[in-house]
């Protein structure tokens, strides 16, 4: 029984692990450096309040769904996705597409796949080194002893793959390195504002896209967006900055950035009450602006033993891109099991 490690508990990693369930009786493990599942589909929680700090919606283009249709249908049938019915100002929709929300938070999608996978999932496992040892992969993390695996699947952002130490540095050949280095990502900040149960936020929209502010691009009353409104649930507000603001302030002091965002927010929504708590999130790798070229969802770095990488950096940053990569990764890995 071989040991397979998926590094990254985001959508690609979760879906790939679910697709590998039961494959040749492999023992699956998923490691992520964060404290919970989701990656850029993260949901932050405070007491009776929750907020999606990364992805906000899942957009389905029916005519282009293809092999992904079964993924959508499964999530809809389990109530993990539901149609977006709340009012969103400034949203641009393609003809034939439909937006869905995750009532229990966008991370519930990833948690569903991780649960389906039957994998042993470990958080706060920050991988630092990958090296060859007796025909297997020895994987080291910031804390705790290294562990040995037969197959390693990397689903972390491409720049983080290039930061890994150990034999992987020399295993990635020059051509692959050039391909990987050509991938690029936008950066942005997000704030989650959490309120006590019973707090009223009186605005006519559930979310809105802002086009005339140098700092803020998107605001949502997150629970309203997800159709979760109850006296027992504290409302939450999510703010996403523009990409330009994100890149210009990427290395600025977090406290100063947070105050700057809040000052712009006050101008846009002056009636907003003072929150009970705030979550500050920096998305250094927010969305893929240029994917790794000439790759169909994955790249094999080493064949025996198998070391393979994938994720939206090899496709594009949406649900479809992550699922396409997960399908490509699973197909390649099954050949080695």
CSV table of C-alpha atoms in Angstrom, one decimal, residues 10-314:
chain,number,residue,atom,x,y,z
A,10,UNK,CA,-7.3,24.1,-1.5
A,11,UNK,CA,-9.9,23.3,-4.2
A,12,UNK,CA,-7.4,21.5,-6.5
A,13,UNK,CA,-5.8,19.5,-3.7
A,14,UNK,CA,-9.2,18.5,-2.2
A,15,UNK,CA,-10.8,17.5,-5.5
A,16,UNK,CA,-7.6,15.6,-6.6
A,17,UNK,CA,-7.6,13.7,-3.3
A,18,UNK,CA,-11.3,12.9,-3.7
A,19,UNK,CA,-10.7,11.6,-7.3
A,20,UNK,CA,-7.9,9.3,-6.0
A,21,UNK,CA,-10.0,7.7,-3.3
A,22,UNK,CA,-9.6,4.0,-3.4
A,23,UNK,CA,-7.1,4.1,-6.2
A,24,UNK,CA,-4.9,1.0,-5.9
A,25,UNK,CA,-5.5,1.1,-2.1
A,26,UNK,CA,-3.2,4.1,-1.8
A,27,UNK,CA,-3.0,5.7,1.6
A,28,UNK,CA,-3.7,9.4,1.1
A,29,UNK,CA,-2.5,12.3,3.2
A,30,UNK,CA,-3.1,16.0,2.7
A,31,UNK,CA,-0.9,18.7,4.3
A,32,UNK,CA,-1.5,22.4,4.4
A,33,UNK,CA,0.4,25.2,6.1
A,34,UNK,CA,-2.8,27.0,7.1
A,35,UNK,CA,-5.0,26.3,10.2
A,36,UNK,CA,-7.9,25.1,8.1
A,37,UNK,CA,-9.1,24.0,4.6
A,38,UNK,CA,-9.9,26.1,1.6
A,39,UNK,CA,-6.7,27.8,0.4
A,40,UNK,CA,-8.0,30.8,-1.6
A,41,UNK,CA,-11.6,29.4,-1.0
A,42,UNK,CA,-11.2,30.3,2.7
A,43,UNK,CA,-14.0,31.1,5.2
A,44,UNK,CA,-13.1,32.9,8.4
A,45,UNK,CA,-15.2,32.4,11.5
A,46,UNK,CA,-15.8,34.4,14.6
A,47,UNK,CA,-18.3,33.1,17.2
A,48,UNK,CA,-21.7,33.0,15.3
A,49,UNK,CA,-20.4,34.9,12.3
A,50,UNK,CA,-18.6,33.7,9.1
A,51,UNK,CA,-17.1,35.5,6.1
A,52,UNK,CA,-15.6,34.3,2.7
A,53,UNK,CA,-12.3,36.1,2.5
A,54,UNK,CA,-11.2,34.6,-0.8
A,55,UNK,CA,-13.5,33.4,-3.6
A,56,UNK,CA,-17.0,34.7,-3.4
A,57,UNK,CA,-19.0,32.8,-6.0
A,58,UNK,CA,-18.9,29.7,-8.2
A,59,UNK,CA,-19.8,30.6,-11.8
A,60,UNK,CA,-21.2,27.8,-14.0
A,61,UNK,CA,-21.2,28.2,-17.8
A,62,UNK,CA,-23.6,25.5,-18.8
A,63,UNK,CA,-22.4,25.2,-22.4
A,64,UNK,CA,-18.7,24.8,-21.3
A,65,UNK,CA,-19.2,22.6,-18.3
A,66,UNK,CA,-18.3,19.4,-20.1
A,67,UNK,CA,-16.7,16.8,-17.8
A,68,UNK,CA,-17.2,19.2,-14.8
A,69,UNK,CA,-21.0,18.9,-14.9
A,70,UNK,CA,-20.9,16.0,-12.5
A,71,UNK,CA,-19.0,18.1,-10.0
A,72,UNK,CA,-21.5,20.9,-10.1
A,73,UNK,CA,-24.5,18.5,-9.9
A,74,UNK,CA,-23.0,16.7,-6.9
A,75,UNK,CA,-22.4,19.9,-5.0
A,76,UNK,CA,-25.9,21.2,-5.8
A,77,UNK,CA,-27.6,17.9,-4.8
A,78,UNK,CA,-25.9,18.0,-1.4
A,79,UNK,CA,-26.9,21.7,-0.8
A,80,UNK,CA,-23.3,22.8,-0.7
A,81,UNK,CA,-24.0,25.1,-3.6
A,82,UNK,CA,-27.2,27.1,-4.1
A,83,UNK,CA,-28.1,29.7,-6.7
A,84,UNK,CA,-27.2,33.3,-5.9
A,85,UNK,CA,-30.5,35.1,-5.4
A,86,UNK,CA,-29.3,38.1,-3.3
A,87,UNK,CA,-28.9,41.5,-5.1
A,88,UNK,CA,-25.3,42.2,-6.3
A,89,UNK,CA,-24.7,45.6,-7.8
A,90,UNK,CA,-22.2,46.0,-10.7
A,91,UNK,CA,-21.8,42.2,-11.4
A,92,UNK,CA,-21.0,41.5,-15.1
A,93,UNK,CA,-22.5,38.2,-16.2
A,94,UNK,CA,-21.7,36.2,-19.4
A,95,UNK,CA,-24.7,35.0,-21.3
A,96,UNK,CA,-25.5,31.4,-20.4
A,97,UNK,CA,-23.7,31.5,-17.0
A,98,UNK,CA,-25.1,31.3,-13.5
A,99,UNK,CA,-23.6,32.2,-10.1
A,100,UNK,CA,-23.8,30.0,-7.1
A,101,UNK,CA,-23.0,30.6,-3.4
A,102,UNK,CA,-22.0,28.2,-0.6
A,103,UNK,CA,-24.5,28.8,2.3
A,104,UNK,CA,-22.1,27.3,4.8
A,105,UNK,CA,-19.1,29.3,3.5
A,106,UNK,CA,-17.0,28.8,0.4
A,107,UNK,CA,-14.6,26.6,2.2
A,108,UNK,CA,-17.4,24.0,2.7
A,109,UNK,CA,-16.8,23.0,-1.0
A,110,UNK,CA,-13.2,22.0,-0.2
A,111,UNK,CA,-14.1,20.4,3.1
A,112,UNK,CA,-16.7,18.3,1.2
A,113,UNK,CA,-14.0,16.9,-1.2
A,114,UNK,CA,-11.5,16.3,1.6
A,115,UNK,CA,-14.1,14.4,3.5
A,116,UNK,CA,-15.0,12.4,0.4
A,117,UNK,CA,-11.3,11.5,-0.1
A,118,UNK,CA,-10.9,9.6,3.1
A,119,UNK,CA,-7.5,11.2,3.4
A,120,UNK,CA,-5.6,11.9,6.6
A,121,UNK,CA,-5.7,15.7,6.6
A,122,UNK,CA,-3.2,17.7,8.6
A,123,UNK,CA,-3.1,21.5,9.0
A,124,UNK,CA,-0.2,23.7,10.1
A,125,UNK,CA,2.1,21.4,8.2
A,126,UNK,CA,4.3,23.8,6.2
A,127,UNK,CA,6.4,21.9,3.7
A,128,UNK,CA,10.0,23.2,3.4
A,129,UNK,CA,12.1,20.4,1.8
A,130,UNK,CA,11.5,17.5,-0.6
A,131,UNK,CA,14.4,15.1,-1.2
A,132,UNK,CA,15.0,11.6,-2.5
A,133,UNK,CA,15.6,8.8,0.0
A,134,UNK,CA,15.8,5.1,-1.0
A,135,UNK,CA,13.5,5.5,-4.0
A,136,UNK,CA,10.9,7.5,-2.1
A,137,UNK,CA,10.3,11.1,-1.2
A,138,UNK,CA,11.3,12.4,2.2
A,139,UNK,CA,9.1,15.5,2.9
A,140,UNK,CA,10.2,17.9,5.7
A,141,UNK,CA,8.1,20.6,7.3
A,142,UNK,CA,8.8,23.5,9.6
A,143,UNK,CA,7.9,21.6,12.8
A,144,UNK,CA,7.9,17.8,13.4
A,145,UNK,CA,9.9,15.0,11.9
A,146,UNK,CA,10.1,14.4,8.1
A,147,UNK,CA,7.9,11.7,6.6
A,148,UNK,CA,8.4,9.4,3.6
A,149,UNK,CA,5.9,9.0,0.7
A,150,UNK,CA,5.8,7.1,-2.6
A,151,UNK,CA,4.1,9.9,-4.6
A,152,UNK,CA,4.0,13.7,-3.9
A,153,UNK,CA,1.4,16.0,-5.5
A,154,UNK,CA,2.0,19.7,-5.2
A,155,UNK,CA,-1.1,22.0,-5.5
A,156,UNK,CA,0.4,25.1,-3.9
A,157,UNK,CA,1.0,28.4,-5.9
A,158,UNK,CA,3.8,28.1,-8.4
A,159,UNK,CA,6.2,30.6,-6.7
A,160,UNK,CA,5.9,28.5,-3.5
A,161,UNK,CA,6.9,25.4,-5.5
A,162,UNK,CA,10.1,27.2,-6.6
A,163,UNK,CA,10.8,28.2,-2.9
A,164,UNK,CA,11.0,24.5,-1.8
A,165,UNK,CA,14.4,23.3,-0.7
A,166,UNK,CA,16.1,19.8,-0.9
A,167,UNK,CA,16.7,17.6,-3.9
A,168,UNK,CA,13.7,19.2,-5.7
A,169,UNK,CA,15.9,22.2,-6.4
A,170,UNK,CA,18.1,20.1,-8.8
A,171,UNK,CA,15.2,17.8,-9.9
A,172,UNK,CA,13.4,20.7,-11.6
A,173,UNK,CA,15.3,21.0,-14.9
A,174,UNK,CA,16.1,24.4,-16.6
A,175,UNK,CA,13.3,24.2,-19.1
A,176,UNK,CA,10.7,23.4,-16.4
A,177,UNK,CA,12.1,26.2,-14.2
A,178,UNK,CA,11.7,28.7,-17.0
A,179,UNK,CA,8.1,27.6,-17.5
A,180,UNK,CA,7.3,27.8,-13.8
A,181,UNK,CA,9.0,31.2,-13.4
A,182,UNK,CA,6.9,32.6,-16.2
A,183,UNK,CA,3.7,32.1,-14.1
A,184,UNK,CA,2.4,35.3,-12.5
A,185,UNK,CA,-0.3,36.2,-10.0
A,186,UNK,CA,-2.1,39.4,-8.9
A,187,UNK,CA,-2.1,40.4,-5.2
A,188,UNK,CA,-4.8,42.0,-3.1
A,189,UNK,CA,-5.9,42.4,0.5
A,190,UNK,CA,-9.2,41.4,2.1
A,191,UNK,CA,-10.8,42.4,5.3
A,192,UNK,CA,-13.5,40.5,7.2
A,193,UNK,CA,-15.6,42.6,9.6
A,194,UNK,CA,-17.5,40.6,12.2
A,195,UNK,CA,-20.5,41.9,14.2
A,196,UNK,CA,-22.4,40.8,17.2
A,197,UNK,CA,-25.7,38.9,16.6
A,198,UNK,CA,-28.6,41.3,16.2
A,199,UNK,CA,-26.5,44.1,14.6
A,200,UNK,CA,-28.3,45.7,11.7
A,201,UNK,CA,-26.5,46.7,8.5
A,202,UNK,CA,-29.0,48.7,6.4
A,203,UNK,CA,-27.9,48.7,2.8
A,204,UNK,CA,-30.1,47.7,-0.2
A,205,UNK,CA,-27.6,45.3,-1.7
A,206,UNK,CA,-25.9,42.0,-0.6
A,207,UNK,CA,-22.7,42.9,-2.5
A,208,UNK,CA,-21.4,45.5,-4.9
A,209,UNK,CA,-18.5,45.9,-7.2
A,210,UNK,CA,-16.9,49.4,-6.9
A,211,UNK,CA,-15.5,51.0,-10.0
A,212,UNK,CA,-14.5,54.5,-8.8
A,213,UNK,CA,-12.3,53.9,-5.7
A,214,UNK,CA,-8.5,53.5,-5.8
A,215,UNK,CA,-8.5,51.1,-2.9
A,216,UNK,CA,-11.7,49.0,-2.8
A,217,UNK,CA,-13.0,46.8,-5.6
A,218,UNK,CA,-15.7,44.7,-3.8
A,219,UNK,CA,-17.9,44.8,-0.7
A,220,UNK,CA,-20.3,42.2,0.5
A,221,UNK,CA,-22.6,41.7,3.4
A,222,UNK,CA,-21.4,38.2,3.5
A,223,UNK,CA,-24.2,36.4,5.3
A,224,UNK,CA,-26.8,38.3,3.2
A,225,UNK,CA,-24.9,37.2,0.0
A,226,UNK,CA,-25.2,33.6,1.2
A,227,UNK,CA,-28.9,34.0,2.2
A,228,UNK,CA,-28.1,33.4,5.8
A,229,UNK,CA,-30.0,36.0,7.9
A,230,UNK,CA,-31.1,35.2,11.4
A,231,UNK,CA,-31.2,37.0,14.8
A,232,UNK,CA,-28.8,34.4,16.1
A,233,UNK,CA,-26.2,35.0,13.5
A,234,UNK,CA,-23.9,38.0,13.6
A,235,UNK,CA,-23.6,39.7,10.2
A,236,UNK,CA,-20.2,40.0,8.5
A,237,UNK,CA,-18.8,42.4,5.9
A,238,UNK,CA,-16.1,41.4,3.4
A,239,UNK,CA,-13.9,44.0,1.6
A,240,UNK,CA,-11.6,43.2,-1.3
A,241,UNK,CA,-9.1,45.7,-2.5
A,242,UNK,CA,-8.2,46.5,-6.1
A,243,UNK,CA,-5.3,44.6,-7.7
A,244,UNK,CA,-3.4,47.9,-8.1
A,245,UNK,CA,-3.8,48.8,-4.4
A,246,UNK,CA,-2.7,45.3,-3.5
A,247,UNK,CA,0.5,45.4,-5.5
A,248,UNK,CA,1.4,48.9,-4.5
A,249,UNK,CA,1.0,48.1,-0.8
A,250,UNK,CA,2.2,44.5,-0.8
A,251,UNK,CA,5.1,45.0,1.6
A,252,UNK,CA,3.5,47.9,3.6
A,253,UNK,CA,2.8,47.7,7.3
A,254,UNK,CA,-0.4,45.6,7.8
A,255,UNK,CA,-1.8,47.9,10.5
A,256,UNK,CA,-1.4,50.9,8.1
A,257,UNK,CA,-2.9,49.0,5.2
A,258,UNK,CA,-5.9,48.0,7.3
A,259,UNK,CA,-6.5,51.5,8.5
A,260,UNK,CA,-6.3,52.8,4.9
A,261,UNK,CA,-8.9,50.2,3.7
A,262,UNK,CA,-11.2,51.1,6.6
A,263,UNK,CA,-11.0,54.8,5.8
A,264,UNK,CA,-12.0,54.2,2.2
A,265,UNK,CA,-14.8,51.9,3.4
A,266,UNK,CA,-16.2,54.6,5.7
A,267,UNK,CA,-16.5,56.9,2.7
A,268,UNK,CA,-18.3,54.3,0.6
A,269,UNK,CA,-20.6,53.0,3.4
A,270,UNK,CA,-20.7,55.7,6.1
A,271,UNK,CA,-23.6,54.0,7.9
A,272,UNK,CA,-21.5,50.9,8.7
A,273,UNK,CA,-21.4,50.2,12.5
A,274,UNK,CA,-18.2,49.5,14.3
A,275,UNK,CA,-17.3,45.8,14.1
A,276,UNK,CA,-16.6,43.6,17.1
A,277,UNK,CA,-13.5,42.2,15.4
A,278,UNK,CA,-11.6,42.4,12.1
A,279,UNK,CA,-9.7,39.7,10.2
A,280,UNK,CA,-6.9,41.1,7.9
A,281,UNK,CA,-5.9,38.9,5.0
A,282,UNK,CA,-3.1,39.4,2.5
A,283,UNK,CA,-3.5,37.4,-0.7
A,284,UNK,CA,0.0,37.5,-2.2
A,285,UNK,CA,-1.1,35.0,-4.8
A,286,UNK,CA,-4.6,36.1,-5.4
A,287,UNK,CA,-5.4,35.2,-9.0
A,288,UNK,CA,-3.4,33.8,-11.9
A,289,UNK,CA,-2.6,36.5,-14.4
A,290,UNK,CA,-0.4,34.2,-16.5
A,291,UNK,CA,-0.5,30.4,-16.2
A,292,UNK,CA,2.5,28.1,-16.7
A,293,UNK,CA,2.7,27.7,-20.5
A,294,UNK,CA,2.4,24.4,-22.5
A,295,UNK,CA,0.9,22.4,-19.6
A,296,UNK,CA,-2.4,20.7,-19.5
A,297,UNK,CA,-3.2,21.2,-15.8
A,298,UNK,CA,-0.1,19.6,-14.4
A,299,UNK,CA,3.7,19.2,-14.8
A,300,UNK,CA,5.6,16.0,-13.9
A,301,UNK,CA,8.9,17.0,-12.2
A,302,UNK,CA,10.1,13.4,-11.6
A,303,UNK,CA,8.7,10.1,-12.8
A,304,UNK,CA,10.1,7.4,-10.5
A,305,UNK,CA,9.1,8.1,-7.8
A,306,UNK,CA,6.4,10.4,-9.0
A,307,UNK,CA,6.6,14.1,-8.1
A,308,UNK,CA,3.9,16.2,-9.9
A,309,UNK,CA,2.5,19.7,-9.5
A,310,UNK,CA,-0.7,21.3,-10.5
A,311,UNK,CA,-3.3,23.9,-9.5
A,312,UNK,CA,-4.8,27.0,-11.0
A,313,UNK,CA,-1.3,28.2,-11.9
A,314,UNK,CA,-1.4,25.6,-14.6
